[in-house]
Coordinates of C-alpha atoms in Angstrom, one line a residue:
X1 CA 201.4 90.0 245.2
X2 CA 197.6 90.4 244.9
X3 CA 195.5 87.6 243.3
X4 CA 193.3 88.3 240.3
X5 CA 190.5 86.2 238.8
X6 CA 189.2 86.7 235.2
X7 CA 185.6 85.8 234.2
X8 CA 184.3 85.8 230.6
X9 CA 182.3 83.3 228.6
X10 CA 184.8 83.5 225.7
X11 CA 188.1 81.8 226.2
X12 CA 189.9 83.9 223.7
X13 CA 188.9 87.0 225.5
X14 CA 190.2 85.6 228.8
X15 CA 193.5 84.7 227.2
X16 CA 193.8 88.1 225.5
X17 CA 193.2 90.0 228.8
X18 CA 195.7 87.7 230.5
X19 CA 198.4 88.6 227.9
X20 CA 197.6 92.3 227.5
X21 CA 199.7 93.5 230.4
X22 CA 202.6 92.3 232.6
X23 CA 200.5 91.4 235.7
X24 CA 203.5 90.6 237.9
X25 CA 205.2 93.9 237.1
X26 CA 202.0 95.6 238.5
X27 CA 202.0 93.3 241.5
X28 CA 199.3 90.9 240.5
X29 CA 198.9 87.1 239.8
X30 CA 196.1 85.7 237.7
X31 CA 195.2 82.7 239.9
X32 CA 191.9 81.6 238.3
X33 CA 189.6 82.0 235.3
X34 CA 185.9 81.1 234.8
X35 CA 183.5 81.1 231.9
X36 CA 180.3 81.9 233.7
X37 CA 179.0 83.5 237.0
X38 CA 178.1 80.2 238.7
X39 CA 181.5 78.6 238.1
X40 CA 183.2 81.9 239.0
X41 CA 181.5 82.1 242.4
X42 CA 182.5 78.6 243.4
X43 CA 186.1 79.2 242.3
X44 CA 186.3 82.6 244.0
X45 CA 185.3 81.0 247.3
X46 CA 188.1 78.5 246.9
X47 CA 190.8 80.9 245.7
X48 CA 189.8 84.1 247.7
X49 CA 191.0 86.6 245.0
X50 CA 191.8 90.2 245.8
X51 CA 190.4 91.4 242.5
X52 CA 187.8 89.9 240.2
X53 CA 187.4 91.2 236.6
X54 CA 184.2 90.0 235.0
X55 CA 182.2 90.4 231.9
X56 CA 178.5 91.4 232.2
X57 CA 176.8 89.2 229.6
X58 CA 177.4 85.5 230.3
X59 CA 175.2 82.4 230.4
X60 CA 173.6 80.9 233.6
X61 CA 174.6 83.9 235.8
X62 CA 175.5 87.3 234.4
X63 CA 178.4 89.4 235.7
X64 CA 176.2 91.8 237.7
X65 CA 174.4 89.0 239.6
X66 CA 177.7 87.2 240.1
X67 CA 179.3 90.4 241.5
X68 CA 176.3 90.9 243.9
X69 CA 176.7 87.4 245.3
X70 CA 180.5 87.7 245.4
X71 CA 180.3 90.9 247.4
X72 CA 177.9 89.3 249.9
X73 CA 180.3 86.5 250.6
X74 CA 183.7 88.2 250.0
X75 CA 183.0 91.9 250.7
X76 CA 186.7 92.8 250.6
X77 CA 187.2 91.6 247.1
X78 CA 187.5 94.4 244.5
X79 CA 185.3 94.0 241.4
X80 CA 186.1 95.3 237.9
X81 CA 183.2 95.1 235.4
X82 CA 183.7 95.2 231.6
X83 CA 181.1 95.1 228.9
X84 CA 180.6 95.6 225.2
X85 CA 177.6 97.8 226.0
X86 CA 177.8 101.5 226.8
X87 CA 174.5 101.5 228.7
X88 CA 173.7 103.8 231.6
X89 CA 171.8 101.1 233.5
X90 CA 174.8 98.7 233.5
X91 CA 177.1 101.4 234.7
X92 CA 174.6 102.5 237.3
X93 CA 174.2 99.0 238.7
X94 CA 177.9 98.5 238.7
X95 CA 178.2 101.7 240.9
X96 CA 175.5 100.3 243.2
X97 CA 177.5 97.1 243.5
X98 CA 180.6 99.1 244.6
X99 CA 182.5 98.1 241.5
X100 CA 186.0 99.6 241.4
X101 CA 185.9 100.3 237.7
X102 CA 183.6 99.9 234.7
X103 CA 185.4 99.3 231.4
X104 CA 184.0 99.1 227.8
X105 CA 185.1 96.5 225.3
X106 CA 187.4 96.3 223.4
X107 CA 189.8 96.7 226.3
X108 CA 192.9 98.7 225.6
X109 CA 196.2 97.6 227.1
X110 CA 197.0 101.0 228.4
X111 CA 193.6 101.5 230.0
X112 CA 193.8 98.1 231.6
X113 CA 197.2 98.9 233.0
X114 CA 196.0 102.2 234.4
X115 CA 192.9 100.6 236.0
X116 CA 194.9 98.0 237.8
X117 CA 197.6 100.5 238.8
X118 CA 194.8 102.5 240.6
X119 CA 193.5 99.3 242.2
X120 CA 197.0 98.4 243.4
X121 CA 197.2 101.8 245.1
X122 CA 193.9 101.2 246.9
X123 CA 194.9 97.7 248.0
X124 CA 198.2 99.0 249.3
X125 CA 196.5 101.7 251.2
X126 CA 194.1 99.2 252.8
X127 CA 197.1 97.0 253.8
X128 CA 198.9 100.0 255.3
X129 CA 195.8 100.9 257.3
X130 CA 195.6 97.4 258.7
X131 CA 199.2 97.6 259.6
X132 CA 199.1 101.1 261.0
X133 CA 200.4 100.8 264.5
X134 CA 198.6 104.0 265.7
X135 CA 195.3 102.5 264.6
X136 CA 196.1 99.2 266.3
X137 CA 197.2 101.0 269.5
X138 CA 194.0 103.0 269.6
X139 CA 192.0 99.8 269.2
X140 CA 194.0 98.1 271.8
X141 CA 193.5 100.9 274.3
X142 CA 189.7 101.0 273.6
X143 CA 189.5 97.3 274.0
X144 CA 191.8 96.9 277.0
X145 CA 189.0 97.0 279.6
X146 CA 187.2 94.2 277.8
X147 CA 190.4 92.1 277.4
X148 CA 191.3 92.6 281.1
X149 CA 187.9 91.5 282.1
X150 CA 188.1 88.4 279.9
X151 CA 191.5 87.7 281.4
X152 CA 190.1 87.9 285.0
X153 CA 187.2 85.7 284.1
X154 CA 189.6 83.1 282.6
X155 CA 191.7 83.2 285.8
X156 CA 188.8 82.6 288.2
X157 CA 187.3 79.9 286.0
X158 CA 190.6 78.2 285.7
X159 CA 190.5 78.1 281.9
X160 CA 194.0 79.6 281.3
X161 CA 196.9 77.3 280.9
X162 CA 199.2 77.9 284.0
X163 CA 202.3 78.3 281.8
X164 CA 200.5 81.1 279.8
X165 CA 199.2 83.1 282.7
X166 CA 202.3 85.3 283.1
X167 CA 202.5 85.8 279.3
X168 CA 198.9 87.0 279.1
X169 CA 199.2 89.0 282.4
X170 CA 202.0 91.0 280.8
X171 CA 199.5 92.3 278.2
X172 CA 196.3 92.5 280.2
X173 CA 197.1 92.1 283.8
X174 CA 198.9 95.4 284.6
X175 CA 198.4 96.2 288.3
X176 CA 197.2 92.7 289.1
X177 CA 200.2 92.0 291.2
X178 CA 200.7 91.0 294.8
X179 CA 202.1 88.4 297.2
X180 CA 198.6 87.2 298.1
X181 CA 195.2 87.1 296.3
X182 CA 191.6 86.4 297.2
X183 CA 188.3 86.4 295.4
X184 CA 185.0 87.7 296.7
X185 CA 181.7 87.0 295.1
X186 CA 178.7 89.3 296.0
X187 CA 175.4 87.6 295.4
X188 CA 172.0 89.2 295.2
X189 CA 169.1 87.6 297.0
X190 CA 165.4 87.9 296.3
X191 CA 162.7 86.8 298.7
X192 CA 160.1 86.3 296.0
X193 CA 162.2 84.9 293.1
X194 CA 159.2 84.6 290.7
X195 CA 158.2 88.2 291.1
X196 CA 161.6 89.5 289.9
X197 CA 161.9 89.7 286.1
X198 CA 165.2 89.3 284.2
X199 CA 165.4 93.1 283.4
X200 CA 165.2 93.9 287.1
X201 CA 167.9 91.4 287.9
X202 CA 170.2 92.8 285.3
X203 CA 169.6 96.3 286.4
X204 CA 170.3 95.5 290.1
X205 CA 173.5 93.6 289.1
X206 CA 174.8 96.6 287.1
X207 CA 173.9 98.9 289.9
X208 CA 175.6 96.7 292.5
X209 CA 178.7 96.5 290.3
X210 CA 178.8 100.3 290.0
X211 CA 178.3 100.7 293.7
X212 CA 181.2 98.4 294.4
X213 CA 183.5 100.1 291.9
X214 CA 182.7 103.6 293.4
X215 CA 183.1 102.5 297.0
X216 CA 186.3 100.5 296.4
X217 CA 187.9 103.0 294.0
X218 CA 190.4 104.0 296.7
X219 CA 191.9 100.5 296.5
X220 CA 194.0 100.3 293.4
X221 CA 194.5 96.7 294.1
X222 CA 190.8 95.7 293.9
X223 CA 189.1 94.8 290.6
X224 CA 185.3 94.5 290.1
X225 CA 183.4 92.8 287.3
X226 CA 179.9 91.5 286.5
X227 CA 179.8 87.7 286.3
X228 CA 176.7 85.7 285.6
X229 CA 174.4 88.0 287.6
X230 CA 176.9 88.4 290.4
X231 CA 179.7 90.9 291.2
X232 CA 183.2 89.5 291.5
X233 CA 185.9 91.4 293.4
X234 CA 189.5 90.4 293.1
X235 CA 191.8 91.5 295.9
X236 CA 195.6 91.7 295.5
X237 CA 197.7 92.1 298.7
X238 CA 201.2 92.8 299.6
X239 CA 200.7 91.4 303.2
X240 CA 198.5 88.6 304.4
X241 CA 197.0 90.9 307.0
X242 CA 195.3 92.9 304.2
X243 CA 192.9 90.0 303.7
X244 CA 190.9 91.0 306.8
X245 CA 190.6 94.6 305.4
X246 CA 189.3 93.0 302.1
X247 CA 186.6 91.2 304.1
X248 CA 185.6 94.4 305.9
X249 CA 185.4 96.3 302.7
X250 CA 183.1 93.7 301.1
X251 CA 181.0 93.7 304.3
X252 CA 180.5 97.4 303.9
X253 CA 179.3 97.0 300.3
X254 CA 176.7 94.5 301.4
X255 CA 175.3 96.8 304.0
X256 CA 175.3 99.8 301.6
X257 CA 173.5 97.7 299.0
X258 CA 170.7 97.0 301.5
X259 CA 170.4 100.7 302.2
X260 CA 170.8 102.2 298.8
X261 CA 169.5 99.5 296.4
X262 CA 166.9 98.1 298.8
X263 CA 168.0 94.5 298.1
X264 CA 169.8 91.8 300.1
X265 CA 173.3 90.7 299.3
X266 CA 175.9 88.3 300.6
X267 CA 179.6 88.4 299.9
X268 CA 181.4 85.1 300.0
X269 CA 185.1 85.5 300.5
X270 CA 187.4 82.7 299.2
X271 CA 190.6 81.5 300.8
X272 CA 193.8 83.4 300.2
X273 CA 196.2 82.1 297.6
X274 CA 199.7 83.0 296.6
X275 CA 199.6 82.5 292.8
X276 CA 197.3 83.7 290.1
X277 CA 196.9 80.1 288.8
X278 CA 195.2 79.2 292.1
X279 CA 192.5 82.0 291.9
X280 CA 190.0 79.3 290.7
X281 CA 190.4 77.7 294.1
X282 CA 189.7 81.0 295.9
X283 CA 186.7 81.7 293.6
X284 CA 185.3 78.2 294.2
X285 CA 185.5 78.6 298.0
X286 CA 184.0 82.1 297.7
X287 CA 180.9 80.6 296.1
X288 CA 180.8 77.9 298.9
X289 CA 181.1 80.6 301.6
X290 CA 178.2 82.6 300.0
X291 CA 176.0 79.5 300.1
X292 CA 176.1 79.7 303.9
X293 CA 173.7 82.7 303.6
X294 CA 170.8 80.3 304.1
X295 CA 172.1 79.6 307.6
X296 CA 173.4 83.1 308.5
X297 CA 172.1 86.6 308.3
X298 CA 172.3 88.3 304.9
X299 CA 173.9 91.7 304.1
X300 CA 177.3 90.7 305.3
X301 CA 180.6 89.2 304.1
X302 CA 181.3 85.6 305.0
X303 CA 185.0 84.4 304.8
X304 CA 185.3 80.7 304.0
X305 CA 187.6 80.3 307.0
X306 CA 184.7 81.3 309.4
X307 CA 182.3 78.7 308.2
X308 CA 184.4 75.7 307.3
X309 CA 187.0 73.8 309.3
X310 CA 190.6 75.1 309.1
X311 CA 192.5 73.1 306.5
X312 CA 189.4 72.1 304.7
X313 CA 190.4 74.1 301.8
X314 CA 194.1 73.1 301.5
X315 CA 194.5 72.8 297.8
X316 CA 194.6 69.0 297.7
X317 CA 192.4 68.8 294.6
X318 CA 195.0 69.3 291.9
X319 CA 192.9 71.5 289.7
X320 CA 195.6 72.2 287.1
X321 CA 196.5 68.5 286.8
X322 CA 192.9 67.4 286.6
X323 CA 192.1 70.0 283.9
X324 CA 195.0 68.6 281.9
X325 CA 193.6 65.1 282.3
X326 CA 190.2 66.3 281.1
X327 CA 191.9 68.1 278.1
X328 CA 193.9 65.0 277.2
X329 CA 190.8 62.8 277.4
X330 CA 189.1 65.1 274.9
X331 CA 191.9 65.9 272.4
X332 CA 195.2 64.5 273.6
X333 CA 197.3 61.5 272.5
X334 CA 197.4 58.4 274.7
X335 CA 200.9 59.3 275.8
X336 CA 199.8 62.8 276.9
X337 CA 196.9 61.4 278.8
X338 CA 199.1 58.8 280.6
X339 CA 201.6 61.6 281.4
X340 CA 199.0 63.9 282.9
X341 CA 197.6 61.1 285.1
X342 CA 201.0 60.2 286.3
X343 CA 201.8 63.9 287.1
X344 CA 198.5 64.1 289.1
X345 CA 199.4 61.1 291.3
X346 CA 203.0 62.2 291.7
X347 CA 201.9 65.5 293.0
X348 CA 199.5 63.9 295.5
X349 CA 202.3 61.6 296.7
X350 CA 204.7 64.5 297.2
X351 CA 202.3 66.5 299.4
X352 CA 202.6 63.9 302.1
X353 CA 199.0 64.6 303.3
X354 CA 196.8 62.4 305.5
X355 CA 195.4 59.3 303.8
X356 CA 191.7 60.4 304.0
X357 CA 192.6 63.7 302.3
X358 CA 194.5 61.8 299.6
X359 CA 191.4 59.5 299.0
X360 CA 189.1 62.5 298.9
X361 CA 191.3 64.2 296.2
X362 CA 191.2 61.1 294.1
X363 CA 187.5 60.8 294.4
X364 CA 187.0 64.4 293.4
X365 CA 189.1 63.8 290.3
X366 CA 187.2 60.6 289.5
X367 CA 183.9 62.4 289.6
X368 CA 185.3 65.2 287.3
X369 CA 185.9 62.4 284.8
X370 CA 182.4 61.2 285.2
X371 CA 181.0 64.7 284.8
X372 CA 183.0 65.0 281.5
X373 CA 181.5 61.7 280.3
X374 CA 178.0 62.9 281.0
X375 CA 178.5 66.1 279.0
X376 CA 178.9 63.7 276.0
X377 CA 175.8 61.8 277.1
X378 CA 178.1 58.8 277.9
X379 CA 177.1 56.4 280.7
X380 CA 180.8 55.8 281.5
X381 CA 180.3 53.7 284.6
X382 CA 177.4 51.9 286.1
X383 CA 176.9 51.7 289.9
X384 CA 179.4 48.9 290.0
X385 CA 182.1 51.2 288.7
X386 CA 181.4 53.7 291.4
X387 CA 181.5 51.0 294.0
X388 CA 184.8 49.7 292.6
X389 CA 186.7 53.0 293.4
X390 CA 185.2 53.2 296.9
X391 CA 186.2 49.6 297.6
X392 CA 189.6 50.2 296.1
X393 CA 190.3 53.3 298.2
X394 CA 189.0 51.5 301.3
X395 CA 191.5 48.6 300.8
X396 CA 194.2 50.5 299.0
X397 CA 197.7 49.2 299.7
X398 CA 199.6 51.3 297.2
X399 CA 199.1 54.5 295.2
X400 CA 200.4 52.7 292.1
X401 CA 197.4 50.4 292.2
X402 CA 195.0 53.3 292.3
X403 CA 196.8 55.0 289.5
X404 CA 196.5 52.0 287.3
X405 CA 192.8 51.7 288.0
X406 CA 192.3 55.4 287.4
X407 CA 194.2 55.2 284.1
X408 CA 192.1 52.4 282.9
X409 CA 188.9 54.3 283.6
X410 CA 190.3 57.5 281.9
X411 CA 191.2 55.5 278.7
X412 CA 187.7 54.0 278.6
X413 CA 186.1 57.4 278.8
X414 CA 188.6 58.7 276.1
X415 CA 187.6 55.9 273.8
X416 CA 183.9 56.6 274.3
X417 CA 184.4 60.3 273.8
X418 CA 186.1 59.7 270.5
X419 CA 183.4 57.3 269.4
X420 CA 180.7 59.7 270.4
X421 CA 182.4 62.5 268.5
X422 CA 182.7 60.3 265.4
X423 CA 179.1 59.1 265.7
X424 CA 177.9 62.7 266.0
X425 CA 179.8 63.8 262.9
X426 CA 178.7 60.7 261.0
X427 CA 175.1 61.4 262.0
X428 CA 175.3 65.0 260.8
X429 CA 176.7 63.8 257.4
X430 CA 174.0 61.2 257.0
X431 CA 171.3 63.8 257.8
X432 CA 172.9 66.2 255.3
X433 CA 172.8 63.5 252.6
X434 CA 169.2 62.7 253.4
X435 CA 168.3 66.3 253.2
X436 CA 170.0 66.6 249.8
X437 CA 168.4 63.4 248.5
X438 CA 165.0 64.8 249.5
X439 CA 165.4 68.4 248.2
X440 CA 167.9 68.2 245.3
X441 CA 165.0 68.7 242.9
X442 CA 164.4 72.1 244.3
X443 CA 166.2 74.9 242.5
X444 CA 166.7 77.0 245.6
X445 CA 168.4 74.4 247.7
X446 CA 171.6 75.8 249.2
X447 CA 174.2 75.1 251.9
X448 CA 172.6 77.8 254.0
X449 CA 169.2 76.1 253.9
X450 CA 170.9 72.8 254.7
X451 CA 172.8 74.3 257.6
X452 CA 169.7 75.9 259.0
X453 CA 168.1 72.4 259.0
X454 CA 171.2 70.9 260.7
X455 CA 171.6 73.9 263.1
X456 CA 175.3 74.3 262.3
X457 CA 177.4 77.1 260.7
X458 CA 178.1 76.8 257.0
X459 CA 181.8 77.1 257.5
X460 CA 181.9 74.2 260.0
X461 CA 179.6 72.0 257.9
X462 CA 181.5 72.7 254.7
X463 CA 184.8 71.7 256.3
X464 CA 183.4 68.5 257.9
X465 CA 181.4 67.5 254.8
X466 CA 184.3 67.8 252.5
X467 CA 186.6 66.0 254.9
X468 CA 184.2 63.1 255.1
X469 CA 183.0 62.9 251.5
X470 CA 185.8 64.4 249.6
X471 CA 183.4 66.7 247.9
X472 CA 182.1 70.2 248.4
X473 CA 178.4 70.7 249.0
X474 CA 178.0 72.0 245.4
X475 CA 179.9 69.1 243.9
X476 CA 178.0 66.5 245.9
X477 CA 174.6 68.1 244.9
X478 CA 175.7 68.2 241.3
X479 CA 176.7 64.6 241.4
X480 CA 173.3 63.6 242.9
X481 CA 171.4 65.6 240.2
X482 CA 173.4 64.2 237.3
X483 CA 173.0 60.6 238.5
X484 CA 169.3 61.2 238.5
X485 CA 169.5 62.8 235.1
X486 CA 171.3 59.8 233.7
X487 CA 168.6 57.5 235.2
X488 CA 165.8 59.6 233.5
X489 CA 167.7 59.8 230.2
X490 CA 168.1 56.0 230.2
X491 CA 164.6 55.0 231.4
X492 CA 162.2 57.7 230.2
X493 CA 161.3 59.6 227.1
X494 CA 161.3 63.0 228.9
X495 CA 162.9 65.8 227.0
X496 CA 166.2 67.2 228.3
X497 CA 164.6 70.6 229.2
X498 CA 162.0 68.7 231.3
X499 CA 164.6 66.6 233.0
X500 CA 166.5 69.8 233.9
X501 CA 163.5 71.1 235.8
X502 CA 162.9 67.7 237.4
X503 CA 166.4 67.7 239.0
X504 CA 166.5 71.3 240.2
X505 CA 167.9 73.3 237.2
X506 CA 165.8 76.2 236.2
X507 CA 167.8 76.8 233.1
X508 CA 168.0 73.9 230.6
X509 CA 171.1 75.4 229.0
X510 CA 172.9 75.3 232.3
X511 CA 171.9 71.7 232.8
X512 CA 173.3 70.8 229.4
X513 CA 176.5 72.7 230.2
X514 CA 177.0 70.9 233.6
X515 CA 176.1 67.5 232.1
X516 CA 178.6 67.9 229.2
X517 CA 181.2 69.1 231.6
X518 CA 180.8 65.9 233.6
X519 CA 180.2 63.3 230.8
X520 CA 181.9 64.9 227.8
X521 CA 178.7 64.9 225.7
X522 CA 175.3 66.6 225.8
X523 CA 172.2 64.9 227.3
X524 CA 170.7 64.3 223.9
X525 CA 173.8 62.6 222.6
X526 CA 174.1 60.6 225.7
X527 CA 170.5 59.3 225.1
X528 CA 171.3 58.5 221.5
X529 CA 174.3 56.5 222.5
X530 CA 172.3 54.5 225.0
X531 CA 169.6 53.8 222.4
X532 CA 166.7 55.8 223.9

């Protein structure tokens, strides 16, 4: 079923149209009606009709202006315009507005049936096209390189939930298979940083990525992508021995870059891992290896194992567990947060590593929590808090004791994150109310101008504002204006048409309409009843 909205300033006309044909037999439901363009626009945004049938001549906002604004906000909605005037200008403007049909009053039942039968065919065709598998398949194939690149970036950044990696890899990771994996990061270096503009940097990065793709094209198990001004190369190996070949290949790219692009590069090569979920660890160590270019010669590949002690990059830091803890601090329930913390400590205990390594892993996790707090501008712990964990780890007698301390700190941060989020939303609502209070007398005030002031999107603001106040922006603005109107009616001798302009209504008739709709009587009768 498709949804229809009927708009006409005469109730009998709306009812007559609604009864003229069997809407459901045609495949339509009449879900809303309105008596003027302004009301219709607000209801259309709420009900999202597939088709709007509107009269031209209506008070406050005519059908053509309503159709124009409707198309700007709901471009997919079909518009049928009807009028009692057989005027060329009306029909011409209707065509310019991409109206589906232009009908003259009085509306004949057969004509109305035929109009909506034609619209039904068009709507069905559009649905079929959206569902057309060939179209979707073509789009998928065209978009596949982009989706794969986003998948690889998600892997190296550690942003994909471990239990979803295989599911996503089935769609976008064809060929990304192996028993071992490693990440290489090729970084450009510039002797005179200030003399290199951004355009030159981007051009060199694109050129370096193209060079890497061309020279590594013979390796079907290598994948190259641009990443924040660097080139990332993912290597997938059947045998561990292929890692050395990977290092050699990246070394060649660095030397070719110096020769062909006349720029210095360094390839940091991360440690080898056996699962896709651990690529973040390899990526992180690749960046650390590349940082050693300040101590070594450039234009070469530097494996992490050559510059840091063996075993230094054993995956003690439980990245997945810590990411889960951070997630639960932000959006999880207390039970989920407690479970993630317990899983983190259980995994550490099961590894059976040396005590100093265990302490280091806990410290790293603790500082990740502090970093999260700082992103919310929260001073989660003072210097005493930092000393507490150092002293606790120095004198620790049981892992359970540390887990309890760590859990307390996480819950404190969670409480502060929740409070900060609520404070931030509350502040935005108060700023919005202040803006409305200051500008409600202006006829052109809109949710767009308010959101520009707040620097948020209209959709987000509308959702948050209605959730917090129980009113839409338009309803809240109308309420403020009418309260001011009541105040002026009760305490001044100003005429109603003057009051309309003072509270932001350009048309006195529309002010009277809105006032009567809210209070049941006109502004003049309201004043009479109050004795003014």
